[in-house]
mmCIF file of C-alpha atoms (C1' of nucleotides) in Angstrom:
data_model
loop_
_atom_site.group_PDB
_atom_site.id
_atom_site.type_symbol
_atom_site.label_atom_id
_atom_site.label_comp_id
_atom_site.label_asym_id
_atom_site.label_seq_id
_atom_site.Cartn_x
_atom_site.Cartn_y
_atom_site.Cartn_z
ATOM 1 C CA UNK A 1 101.104 15.775 195.891
ATOM 2 C CA UNK A 2 101.724 17.055 192.353
ATOM 3 C CA UNK A 3 104.652 19.329 191.622
ATOM 4 C CA UNK A 4 102.582 22.337 190.581
ATOM 5 C CA UNK A 5 100.378 21.953 193.599
ATOM 6 C CA UNK A 6 103.415 21.776 195.882
ATOM 7 C CA UNK A 7 105.057 24.810 194.316
ATOM 8 C CA UNK A 8 101.829 26.691 194.653
ATOM 9 C CA UNK A 9 101.409 25.732 198.246
ATOM 10 C CA UNK A 10 104.956 26.818 198.923
ATOM 11 C CA UNK A 11 104.351 30.225 197.351
ATOM 12 C CA UNK A 12 101.100 30.807 199.199
ATOM 13 C CA UNK A 13 102.415 29.663 202.554
ATOM 14 C CA UNK A 14 105.558 31.706 202.271
ATOM 15 C CA UNK A 15 103.442 34.764 201.650
ATOM 16 C CA UNK A 16 101.306 34.248 204.691
ATOM 17 C CA UNK A 17 104.240 33.399 206.960
ATOM 18 C CA UNK A 18 106.079 36.493 205.836
ATOM 19 C CA UNK A 19 103.382 38.770 207.206
ATOM 20 C CA UNK A 20 104.137 37.500 210.697
ATOM 21 C CA UNK A 21 107.768 38.548 210.200
ATOM 22 C CA UNK A 22 106.996 42.109 209.194
ATOM 23 C CA UNK A 23 107.626 41.328 205.527
ATOM 24 C CA UNK A 24 105.051 42.116 202.895
ATOM 25 C CA UNK A 25 103.098 39.194 201.501
ATOM 26 C CA UNK A 26 103.653 39.904 197.829
ATOM 27 C CA UNK A 27 107.374 40.398 198.250
ATOM 28 C CA UNK A 28 107.622 36.957 199.837
ATOM 29 C CA UNK A 29 105.450 35.376 197.166
ATOM 30 C CA UNK A 30 107.410 36.867 194.312
ATOM 31 C CA UNK A 31 110.618 35.611 195.857
ATOM 32 C CA UNK A 32 109.150 32.150 196.436
ATOM 33 C CA UNK A 33 107.944 32.028 192.848
ATOM 34 C CA UNK A 34 111.341 32.949 191.450
ATOM 35 C CA UNK A 35 113.059 30.504 193.766
ATOM 36 C CA UNK A 36 111.087 27.509 192.492
ATOM 37 C CA UNK A 37 110.960 28.622 188.890
ATOM 38 C CA UNK A 38 113.295 26.799 186.520
ATOM 39 C CA UNK A 39 113.591 29.724 184.149
ATOM 40 C CA UNK A 40 113.842 33.493 184.606
ATOM 41 C CA UNK A 41 110.489 35.277 184.724
ATOM 42 C CA UNK A 42 109.420 38.599 183.275
ATOM 43 C CA UNK A 43 107.106 41.095 184.964
ATOM 44 C CA UNK A 44 104.278 39.648 182.831
ATOM 45 C CA UNK A 45 105.055 36.122 183.957
ATOM 46 C CA UNK A 46 104.913 37.145 187.599
ATOM 47 C CA UNK A 47 101.723 39.172 187.077
ATOM 48 C CA UNK A 48 99.966 36.224 185.476
ATOM 49 C CA UNK A 49 101.105 33.597 187.931
ATOM 50 C CA UNK A 50 100.377 35.563 191.076
ATOM 51 C CA UNK A 51 97.465 37.541 189.603
ATOM 52 C CA UNK A 52 98.769 40.874 190.769
ATOM 53 C CA UNK A 53 99.160 44.217 189.052
ATOM 54 C CA UNK A 54 102.108 45.472 187.096
ATOM 55 C CA UNK A 55 102.844 48.189 189.644
ATOM 56 C CA UNK A 56 102.857 45.726 192.478
ATOM 57 C CA UNK A 57 105.264 43.418 190.644
ATOM 58 C CA UNK A 58 107.555 46.298 189.853
ATOM 59 C CA UNK A 59 107.704 47.594 193.418
ATOM 60 C CA UNK A 60 108.290 44.236 195.006
ATOM 61 C CA UNK A 61 110.836 43.059 192.488
ATOM 62 C CA UNK A 62 112.790 46.273 193.117
ATOM 63 C CA UNK A 63 112.634 45.628 196.847
ATOM 64 C CA UNK A 64 113.949 42.094 196.354
ATOM 65 C CA UNK A 65 116.772 43.440 194.218
ATOM 66 C CA UNK A 66 117.569 45.995 196.939
ATOM 67 C CA UNK A 67 117.705 43.179 199.468
ATOM 68 C CA UNK A 68 120.213 41.502 197.158
ATOM 69 C CA UNK A 69 118.249 38.259 196.803
ATOM 70 C CA UNK A 70 116.937 38.656 193.263
ATOM 71 C CA UNK A 71 118.700 39.824 190.127
ATOM 72 C CA UNK A 72 117.927 40.898 186.594
ATOM 73 C CA UNK A 73 118.775 38.599 183.773
ATOM 74 C CA UNK A 74 118.753 39.200 180.040
ATOM 75 C CA UNK A 75 117.263 36.669 177.679
ATOM 76 C CA UNK A 76 118.512 36.603 174.094
ATOM 77 C CA UNK A 77 116.057 38.000 171.609
ATOM 78 C CA UNK A 78 113.873 39.516 174.344
ATOM 79 C CA UNK A 79 113.594 43.160 175.087
ATOM 80 C CA UNK A 80 112.036 42.946 178.486
ATOM 81 C CA UNK A 81 113.779 42.273 181.746
ATOM 82 C CA UNK A 82 113.734 38.853 183.371
ATOM 83 C CA UNK A 83 114.330 38.042 187.002
ATOM 84 C CA UNK A 84 115.923 35.189 188.898
ATOM 85 C CA UNK A 85 116.351 34.363 192.572
ATOM 86 C CA UNK A 86 119.682 33.179 193.818
ATOM 87 C CA UNK A 87 119.291 29.440 194.509
ATOM 88 C CA UNK A 88 121.962 29.332 197.220
ATOM 89 C CA UNK A 89 119.853 29.237 200.362
ATOM 90 C CA UNK A 90 122.681 29.919 202.776
ATOM 91 C CA UNK A 91 123.482 33.060 200.821
ATOM 92 C CA UNK A 92 119.800 33.944 200.993
ATOM 93 C CA UNK A 93 119.811 33.548 204.751
ATOM 94 C CA UNK A 94 122.892 35.727 205.070
ATOM 95 C CA UNK A 95 121.369 38.475 202.944
ATOM 96 C CA UNK A 96 118.140 38.413 204.912
ATOM 97 C CA UNK A 97 120.075 38.532 208.158
ATOM 98 C CA UNK A 98 122.062 41.483 206.917
ATOM 99 C CA UNK A 99 118.869 43.370 205.997
ATOM 100 C CA UNK A 100 117.000 42.550 209.169
ATOM 101 C CA UNK A 101 120.021 43.500 211.249
ATOM 102 C CA UNK A 102 120.010 46.856 209.503
ATOM 103 C CA UNK A 103 116.275 47.338 210.046
ATOM 104 C CA UNK A 104 115.860 45.791 213.478
ATOM 105 C CA UNK A 105 119.118 46.002 215.410
ATOM 106 C CA UNK A 106 121.138 48.967 214.274
ATOM 107 C CA UNK A 107 118.464 51.602 214.959
ATOM 108 C CA UNK A 108 118.118 50.233 218.494
ATOM 109 C CA UNK A 109 121.816 50.673 219.203
ATOM 110 C CA UNK A 110 121.666 54.206 217.904
ATOM 111 C CA UNK A 111 118.781 55.195 220.143
ATOM 112 C CA UNK A 112 120.266 53.566 223.217
ATOM 113 C CA UNK A 113 123.542 55.357 222.718
ATOM 114 C CA UNK A 114 121.752 58.652 222.389
ATOM 115 C CA UNK A 115 119.679 58.107 225.533
ATOM 116 C CA UNK A 116 122.767 57.411 227.628
ATOM 117 C CA UNK A 117 123.266 61.182 227.618
ATOM 118 C CA UNK A 118 120.542 61.569 230.241
ATOM 119 C CA UNK A 119 121.799 63.673 233.113
ATOM 120 C CA UNK A 120 120.269 62.454 236.358
ATOM 121 C CA UNK A 121 121.922 60.968 239.384
ATOM 122 C CA UNK A 122 118.899 60.136 241.488
ATOM 123 C CA UNK A 123 118.293 56.478 242.217
ATOM 124 C CA UNK A 124 115.615 56.436 239.554
ATOM 125 C CA UNK A 125 118.014 57.929 237.008
ATOM 126 C CA UNK A 126 120.642 55.353 237.861
ATOM 127 C CA UNK A 127 118.185 52.546 237.448
ATOM 128 C CA UNK A 128 117.158 53.872 234.063
ATOM 129 C CA UNK A 129 120.787 54.046 232.961
ATOM 130 C CA UNK A 130 121.257 50.470 234.130
ATOM 131 C CA UNK A 131 118.345 49.384 231.934
ATOM 132 C CA UNK A 132 119.900 51.211 228.982
ATOM 133 C CA UNK A 133 123.297 49.654 229.575
ATOM 134 C CA UNK A 134 121.808 46.191 229.838
ATOM 135 C CA UNK A 135 119.782 46.712 226.682
ATOM 136 C CA UNK A 136 122.917 47.873 224.870
ATOM 137 C CA UNK A 137 124.894 44.946 226.110
ATOM 138 C CA UNK A 138 122.405 42.339 224.954
ATOM 139 C CA UNK A 139 121.775 44.101 221.658
ATOM 140 C CA UNK A 140 125.492 44.287 220.991
ATOM 141 C CA UNK A 141 125.897 40.613 221.740
ATOM 142 C CA UNK A 142 123.165 39.751 219.274
ATOM 143 C CA UNK A 143 124.646 42.122 216.752
ATOM 144 C CA UNK A 144 128.060 40.500 217.017
ATOM 145 C CA UNK A 145 126.654 37.031 216.682
ATOM 146 C CA UNK A 146 124.770 38.080 213.554
ATOM 147 C CA UNK A 147 127.873 39.729 212.119
ATOM 148 C CA UNK A 148 129.717 36.501 212.559
ATOM 149 C CA UNK A 149 126.917 34.436 211.081
ATOM 150 C CA UNK A 150 126.921 36.682 208.025
ATOM 151 C CA UNK A 151 130.591 35.931 207.485
ATOM 152 C CA UNK A 152 130.441 32.244 208.309
ATOM 153 C CA UNK A 153 130.049 29.126 206.231
ATOM 154 C CA UNK A 154 126.937 27.139 207.035
ATOM 155 C CA UNK A 155 128.311 23.743 208.038
ATOM 156 C CA UNK A 156 131.282 25.177 209.781
ATOM 157 C CA UNK A 157 129.070 27.499 211.780
ATOM 158 C CA UNK A 158 126.643 24.860 212.897
ATOM 159 C CA UNK A 159 129.207 22.218 213.761
ATOM 160 C CA UNK A 160 131.355 24.616 215.724
ATOM 161 C CA UNK A 161 128.400 26.120 217.442
ATOM 162 C CA UNK A 162 127.043 22.779 218.505
ATOM 163 C CA UNK A 163 130.462 21.680 219.636
ATOM 164 C CA UNK A 164 131.012 24.724 221.825
ATOM 165 C CA UNK A 165 127.551 24.428 223.364
ATOM 166 C CA UNK A 166 127.861 20.753 224.195
ATOM 167 C CA UNK A 167 131.226 21.207 225.947
ATOM 168 C CA UNK B 1 118.465 65.518 228.644
ATOM 169 C CA UNK B 2 116.058 65.231 231.585
ATOM 170 C CA UNK B 3 115.090 61.848 232.968
ATOM 171 C CA UNK B 4 111.406 62.106 232.098
ATOM 172 C CA UNK B 5 112.227 63.282 228.638
ATOM 173 C CA UNK B 6 114.626 60.380 228.148
ATOM 174 C CA UNK B 7 112.143 57.816 229.433
ATOM 175 C CA UNK B 8 109.529 59.235 227.158
ATOM 176 C CA UNK B 9 111.795 59.155 224.180
ATOM 177 C CA UNK B 10 112.650 55.566 224.971
ATOM 178 C CA UNK B 11 108.972 54.591 225.122
ATOM 179 C CA UNK B 12 108.098 56.359 221.897
ATOM 180 C CA UNK B 13 111.074 55.059 219.969
ATOM 181 C CA UNK B 14 110.566 51.513 221.126
ATOM 182 C CA UNK B 15 107.009 51.674 219.866
ATOM 183 C CA UNK B 16 107.987 52.863 216.444
ATOM 184 C CA UNK B 17 110.877 50.419 216.101
ATOM 185 C CA UNK B 18 108.617 47.541 217.095
ATOM 186 C CA UNK B 19 106.388 48.091 214.089
ATOM 187 C CA UNK B 20 109.325 47.252 211.823
ATOM 188 C CA UNK B 21 109.703 43.945 213.659
ATOM 189 C CA UNK B 22 106.095 42.863 213.193
ATOM 190 C CA UNK B 23 105.269 43.739 216.794
ATOM 191 C CA UNK B 24 102.401 46.012 217.619
ATOM 192 C CA UNK B 25 103.295 49.531 218.665
ATOM 193 C CA UNK B 26 101.245 49.706 221.835
ATOM 194 C CA UNK B 27 102.529 46.381 223.079
ATOM 195 C CA UNK B 28 106.090 47.636 222.758
ATOM 196 C CA UNK B 29 105.234 50.952 224.423
ATOM 197 C CA UNK B 30 103.505 49.326 227.364
ATOM 198 C CA UNK B 31 106.488 47.067 227.856
ATOM 199 C CA UNK B 32 108.915 49.976 227.611
ATOM 200 C CA UNK B 33 106.858 51.944 230.116
ATOM 201 C CA UNK B 34 106.833 49.113 232.628
ATOM 202 C CA UNK B 35 110.532 48.500 232.102
ATOM 203 C CA UNK B 36 111.537 52.039 233.065
ATOM 204 C CA UNK B 37 108.937 52.472 235.764
ATOM 205 C CA UNK B 38 110.222 52.252 239.321
ATOM 206 C CA UNK B 39 106.919 51.042 240.709
ATOM 207 C CA UNK B 40 104.223 48.660 239.445
ATOM 208 C CA UNK B 41 101.534 50.315 237.313
ATOM 209 C CA UNK B 42 97.799 49.696 237.159
ATOM 210 C CA UNK B 43 95.704 49.713 234.004
ATOM 211 C CA UNK B 44 94.736 53.314 234.882
ATOM 212 C CA UNK B 45 98.360 54.336 235.208
ATOM 213 C CA UNK B 46 99.185 52.918 231.795
ATOM 214 C CA UNK B 47 96.084 54.485 230.216
ATOM 215 C CA UNK B 48 96.977 57.913 231.517
ATOM 216 C CA UNK B 49 100.654 57.800 230.693
ATOM 217 C CA UNK B 50 100.267 56.462 227.163
ATOM 218 C CA UNK B 51 96.868 58.064 226.539
ATOM 219 C CA UNK B 52 95.265 54.907 225.272
ATOM 220 C CA UNK B 53 91.965 53.199 226.021
ATOM 221 C CA UNK B 54 91.240 50.680 228.727
ATOM 222 C CA UNK B 55 90.545 47.922 226.186
ATOM 223 C CA UNK B 56 93.836 48.540 224.452
ATOM 224 C CA UNK B 57 95.750 48.382 227.734
ATOM 225 C CA UNK B 58 94.004 45.186 228.706
ATOM 226 C CA UNK B 59 94.703 43.409 225.412
ATOM 227 C CA UNK B 60 98.333 44.382 225.237
ATOM 228 C CA UNK B 61 99.112 43.675 228.865
ATOM 229 C CA UNK B 62 97.614 40.200 228.398
ATOM 230 C CA UNK B 63 99.795 39.682 225.340
ATOM 231 C CA UNK B 64 102.896 40.726 227.294
ATOM 232 C CA UNK B 65 101.961 38.316 230.060
ATOM 233 C CA UNK B 66 101.531 35.552 227.462
ATOM 234 C CA UNK B 67 104.977 36.338 226.128
ATOM 235 C CA UNK B 68 106.238 35.894 229.665
ATOM 236 C CA UNK B 69 107.856 39.332 229.902
ATOM 237 C CA UNK B 70 105.374 41.086 232.191
ATOM 238 C CA UNK B 71 103.703 39.870 235.343
ATOM 239 C CA UNK B 72 100.915 40.827 237.695
ATOM 240 C CA UNK B 73 101.767 42.160 241.082
ATOM 241 C CA UNK B 74 99.536 42.851 244.069
ATOM 242 C CA UNK B 75 99.869 46.052 246.031
ATOM 243 C CA UNK B 76 98.763 46.055 249.665
ATOM 244 C CA UNK B 77 95.535 47.896 250.262
ATOM 245 C CA UNK B 78 94.728 48.074 246.547
ATOM 246 C CA UNK B 79 92.021 46.126 244.835
ATOM 247 C CA UNK B 80 93.174 46.532 241.280
ATOM 248 C CA UNK B 81 95.911 44.632 239.526
ATOM 249 C CA UNK B 82 99.362 46.118 239.017
ATOM 250 C CA UNK B 83 101.917 45.123 236.429
ATOM 251 C CA UNK B 84 105.699 44.941 236.317
ATOM 252 C CA UNK B 85 108.223 44.086 233.619
ATOM 253 C CA UNK B 86 111.061 41.748 234.437
ATOM 254 C CA UNK B 87 114.194 43.938 234.654
ATOM 255 C CA UNK B 88 116.595 41.179 233.615
ATOM 256 C CA UNK B 89 117.291 42.068 230.002
ATOM 257 C CA UNK B 90 119.010 38.846 229.075
ATOM 258 C CA UNK B 91 115.916 36.975 230.271
ATOM 259 C CA UNK B 92 113.842 39.365 228.200
ATOM 260 C CA UNK B 93 115.902 38.594 225.135
ATOM 261 C CA UNK B 94 115.542 34.873 225.718
ATOM 262 C CA UNK B 95 111.778 35.125 226.089
ATOM 263 C CA UNK B 96 111.451 37.192 222.950
ATOM 264 C CA UNK B 97 113.639 34.738 221.070
ATOM 265 C CA UNK B 98 111.487 31.870 222.250
ATOM 266 C CA UNK B 99 108.318 33.604 221.050
ATOM 267 C CA UNK B 100 109.704 34.684 217.724
ATOM 268 C CA UNK B 101 111.113 31.224 217.118
ATOM 269 C CA UNK B 102 107.639 29.843 217.722
ATOM 270 C CA UNK B 103 106.042 32.382 215.386
ATOM 271 C CA UNK B 104 108.689 32.671 212.703
ATOM 272 C CA UNK B 105 110.707 29.463 212.532
ATOM 273 C CA UNK B 106 108.625 26.526 213.654
ATOM 274 C CA UNK B 107 105.793 27.001 211.133
ATOM 275 C CA UNK B 108 108.377 27.114 208.351
ATOM 276 C CA UNK B 109 109.834 23.756 209.350
ATOM 277 C CA UNK B 110 106.365 22.257 209.439
ATOM 278 C CA UNK B 111 105.467 23.416 205.948
ATOM 279 C CA UNK B 112 108.774 22.343 204.459
ATOM 280 C CA UNK B 113 108.430 18.888 205.909
ATOM 281 C CA UNK B 114 104.937 18.571 204.497
ATOM 282 C CA UNK B 115 106.015 19.703 201.031
ATOM 283 C CA UNK B 116 108.761 17.079 200.854
ATOM 284 C CA UNK B 117 105.960 14.604 200.113
ATOM 285 C CA UNK B 118 105.787 15.869 196.533
ATOM 286 C CA UNK B 119 105.949 12.958 194.142
ATOM 287 C CA UNK B 120 107.802 13.995 191.022
ATOM 288 C CA UNK B 121 111.049 12.716 189.606
ATOM 289 C CA UNK B 122 111.464 15.012 186.662
ATOM 290 C CA UNK B 123 114.464 17.296 186.713
ATOM 291 C CA UNK B 124 112.208 20.146 187.737
ATOM 292 C CA UNK B 125 110.796 18.102 190.613
ATOM 293 C CA UNK B 126 114.264 17.213 191.796
ATOM 294 C CA UNK B 127 115.346 20.816 191.727
ATOM 295 C CA UNK B 128 112.309 21.780 193.759
ATOM 296 C CA UNK B 129 113.103 19.121 196.348
ATOM 297 C CA UNK B 130 116.667 20.388 196.497
ATOM 298 C CA UNK B 131 115.361 23.870 197.304
ATOM 299 C CA UNK B 132 113.157 22.416 200.037
ATOM 300 C CA UNK B 133 116.014 20.424 201.518
ATOM 301 C CA UNK B 134 118.286 23.434 201.503
ATOM 302 C CA UNK B 135 115.618 25.601 203.115
ATOM 303 C CA UNK B 136 115.101 22.970 205.800
ATOM 304 C CA UNK B 137 118.782 22.667 206.421
ATOM 305 C CA UNK B 138 119.324 26.380 206.943
ATOM 306 C CA UNK B 139 116.153 26.781 208.976
ATOM 307 C CA UNK B 140 117.165 23.899 211.217
ATOM 308 C CA UNK B 141 120.589 25.410 211.718
ATOM 309 C CA UNK B 142 119.047 28.689 212.779
ATOM 310 C CA UNK B 143 116.578 26.884 214.979
ATOM 311 C CA UNK B 144 119.350 24.990 216.768
ATOM 312 C CA UNK B 145 121.376 28.113 217.300
ATOM 313 C CA UNK B 146 118.355 29.856 218.805
ATOM 314 C CA UNK B 147 117.609 26.856 221.027
ATOM 315 C CA UNK B 148 121.114 27.051 222.351
ATOM 316 C CA UNK B 149 120.942 30.797 222.839
ATOM 317 C CA UNK B 150 117.741 30.382 224.841
ATOM 318 C CA UNK B 151 119.529 28.042 227.198
ATOM 319 C CA UNK B 152 122.782 29.973 227.403
ATOM 320 C CA UNK B 153 124.164 32.537 229.763
ATOM 321 C CA UNK B 154 124.885 35.868 228.136
ATOM 322 C CA UNK B 155 128.592 36.356 228.789
ATOM 323 C CA UNK B 156 129.396 32.737 228.304
ATOM 324 C CA UNK B 157 127.582 32.707 224.983
ATOM 325 C CA UNK B 158 129.259 35.779 223.626
ATOM 326 C CA UNK B 159 132.765 34.941 224.761
ATOM 327 C CA UNK B 160 132.588 31.403 223.446
ATOM 328 C CA UNK B 161 131.024 32.488 220.231
ATOM 329 C CA UNK B 162 133.658 35.108 219.608
ATOM 330 C CA UNK B 163 136.400 32.685 220.498
ATOM 331 C CA UNK B 164 135.206 30.033 218.091
ATOM 332 C CA UNK B 165 134.781 32.532 215.291
ATOM 333 C CA UNK B 166 138.228 34.073 215.699
ATOM 334 C CA UNK B 167 139.997 30.691 215.635
ATOM 335 C "C1'" DC C 1 113.602 61.669 164.366
ATOM 336 C "C1'" DT C 2 108.974 58.806 165.698
ATOM 337 C "C1'" DA C 3 106.656 54.880 167.197
ATOM 338 C "C1'" DA C 4 106.396 50.935 169.813
ATOM 339 C "C1'" DA C 5 107.727 48.252 173.803
ATOM 340 C "C1'" DC C 6 108.584 48.296 178.225
ATOM 341 C "C1'" DT C 7 109.224 50.286 183.100
ATOM 342 C "C1'" DT C 8 108.229 53.423 186.796
ATOM 343 C "C1'" DT C 9 105.473 56.345 189.587
ATOM 344 C "C1'" DC C 10 101.878 57.627 192.512
ATOM 345 C "C1'" DA C 11 97.041 59.221 193.660
ATOM 346 C "C1'" DA C 12 93.029 56.682 194.526
ATOM 347 C "C1'" DT C 13 91.246 52.743 196.652
ATOM 348 C "C1'" DA C 14 91.132 48.334 198.914
ATOM 349 C "C1'" DA C 15 92.574 45.323 202.499
ATOM 350 C "C1'" DT C 16 94.428 44.668 206.809
ATOM 351 C "C1'" DT C 17 95.404 45.662 211.466
ATOM 352 C "C1'" DA C 18 94.899 48.387 215.696
ATOM 353 C "C1'" DT C 19 92.042 51.057 218.839
ATOM 354 C "C1'" DT C 20 88.084 52.716 221.095
ATOM 355 C "C1'" DG C 21 84.397 52.651 224.242
ATOM 356 C "C1'" DA C 22 80.501 50.913 226.089
ATOM 357 C "C1'" DA C 23 78.168 46.703 227.524
ATOM 358 C "C1'" DA C 24 78.834 42.276 229.706
ATOM 359 C "C1'" DT C 25 81.186 39.722 233.054
ATOM 360 C "C1'" DA C 26 83.593 38.946 237.330
ATOM 361 C "C1'" DA C 27 85.221 39.815 241.958
ATOM 362 C "C1'" DA C 28 85.216 42.018 246.429
ATOM 363 C "C1'" DA C 29 82.968 45.016 249.904
ATOM 364 C "C1'" DA C 30 79.141 46.490 252.392
ATOM 365 C "C1'" DT D 1 72.213 39.870 249.047
ATOM 366 C "C1'" DT D 2 73.121 44.285 246.691
ATOM 367 C "C1'" DT D 3 76.357 47.678 245.499
ATOM 368 C "C1'" DT D 4 80.643 49.098 244.091
ATOM 369 C "C1'" DT D 5 84.905 48.437 241.755
ATOM 370 C "C1'" DA D 6 87.593 46.299 238.421
ATOM 371 C "C1'" DT D 7 88.326 43.459 234.173
ATOM 372 C "C1'" DT D 8 87.202 41.543 229.725
ATOM 373 C "C1'" DT D 9 85.116 41.361 225.349
ATOM 374 C "C1'" DC D 10 84.048 42.751 220.863
ATOM 375 C "C1'" DA D 11 81.391 45.407 217.230
ATOM 376 C "C1'" DA D 12 82.205 49.770 215.326
ATOM 377 C "C1'" DT D 13 85.629 52.800 213.760
ATOM 378 C "C1'" DA D 14 90.110 54.712 212.920
ATOM 379 C "C1'" DA D 15 94.728 54.280 211.335
ATOM 380 C "C1'" DT D 16 97.957 52.015 208.711
ATOM 381 C "C1'" DT D 17 99.715 49.458 204.950
ATOM 382 C "C1'" DA D 18 99.312 47.264 200.411
ATOM 383 C "C1'" DT D 19 97.531 47.243 195.726
ATOM 384 C "C1'" DT D 20 95.701 48.878 191.523
ATOM 385 C "C1'" DG D 21 95.782 51.005 187.189
ATOM 386 C "C1'" DA D 22 96.455 54.611 184.289
ATOM 387 C "C1'" DA D 23 99.571 58.371 183.077
ATOM 388 C "C1'" DA D 24 104.311 59.741 182.696
ATOM 389 C "C1'" DG D 25 108.869 58.403 181.817
ATOM 390 C "C1'" DT D 26 112.496 55.545 179.421
ATOM 391 C "C1'" DT D 27 114.655 52.815 176.162
ATOM 392 C "C1'" DT D 28 115.274 50.580 171.823
ATOM 393 C "C1'" DA D 29 114.102 49.694 166.893
ATOM 394 C "C1'" DG D 30 113.079 51.279 162.659
#
DNA sequence: CTAAACTTTCAATAATTATTGAAATAAAAA
DNA sequence: TTTTTATTTCAATAATTATTGAAAGTTTAG
């Protein structure tokens, strides 16, 4: 396989996988493109490579910047903005985890807490509260594990995790 | 807050949260309904409560059964099928993790492995391979952690995890 | 200041994904 | 067997989500 072909396949595949994670295709493709690009790219560069509109590039690049996985870079003698993706993949994972935790976990905890206020002492009510408590408990566990992963160092995390599990 | 109101809010909220996780709204609502229902529900029961069509109920109940988080139940003297959700939330979490791992992680590993075949020893090619290796490494780490979580017991997992992190 | 270069916004439209409902299929009762 | 009851399928349609492209807004250079 040729390099360009491989890079292209990576960009395309990333885009299609992303849709099954609730992440927009173009956002994933733009990130993939920047990740495998040797030099910073301008909006034009992205438009031409991915064959998408200016507006689309702008929106998705902003989203990537908001997620903290892409940043602006200035190129001497150029007026326009250029963009780069952070090449540290562990950092990337931590940022994505942080964002998904915010989108997927935190709202759940909020709702569950609110629902606990239900005032009903029938058997049915008790059973419902049990479900809520169990949901909170599991969600909190996951939340704590993610919090720790966000703080951890990759190799340290994996080796310790494996060690503890194998005990 | 009244019990019915709370249950309803739970069902609605779960549906809308699910869409931000790449899970279809109705599927999440049907699951939520079954989870807080004291008795098994038939397709009719689900249709009436959620005000959705028979076809929609059928498709989403099948999907929940495929995910292993809902099962059929027979009610004496009734010809139609009834459905229940497993009330063990930790089991639920493990099943969901297993499914999401299959959808979100495993295809990534496959693609990355395939792309490693790229034949290019320029500096650019090497940098690309480095990115692929790093992506594989992180993805494998996550995959292993999830595998272990799927096997683990809730309290044991959390307490050990917290312990190791605090060290 | 004005003009040119570049970025952002957002209404219109396209593409994707979910839902309906009725017809086809299947299973149980009469 | 035939009839009744229940389930599944899937083309048509609705709802949602993403994308375009042109106009408005911003910034920098002259």
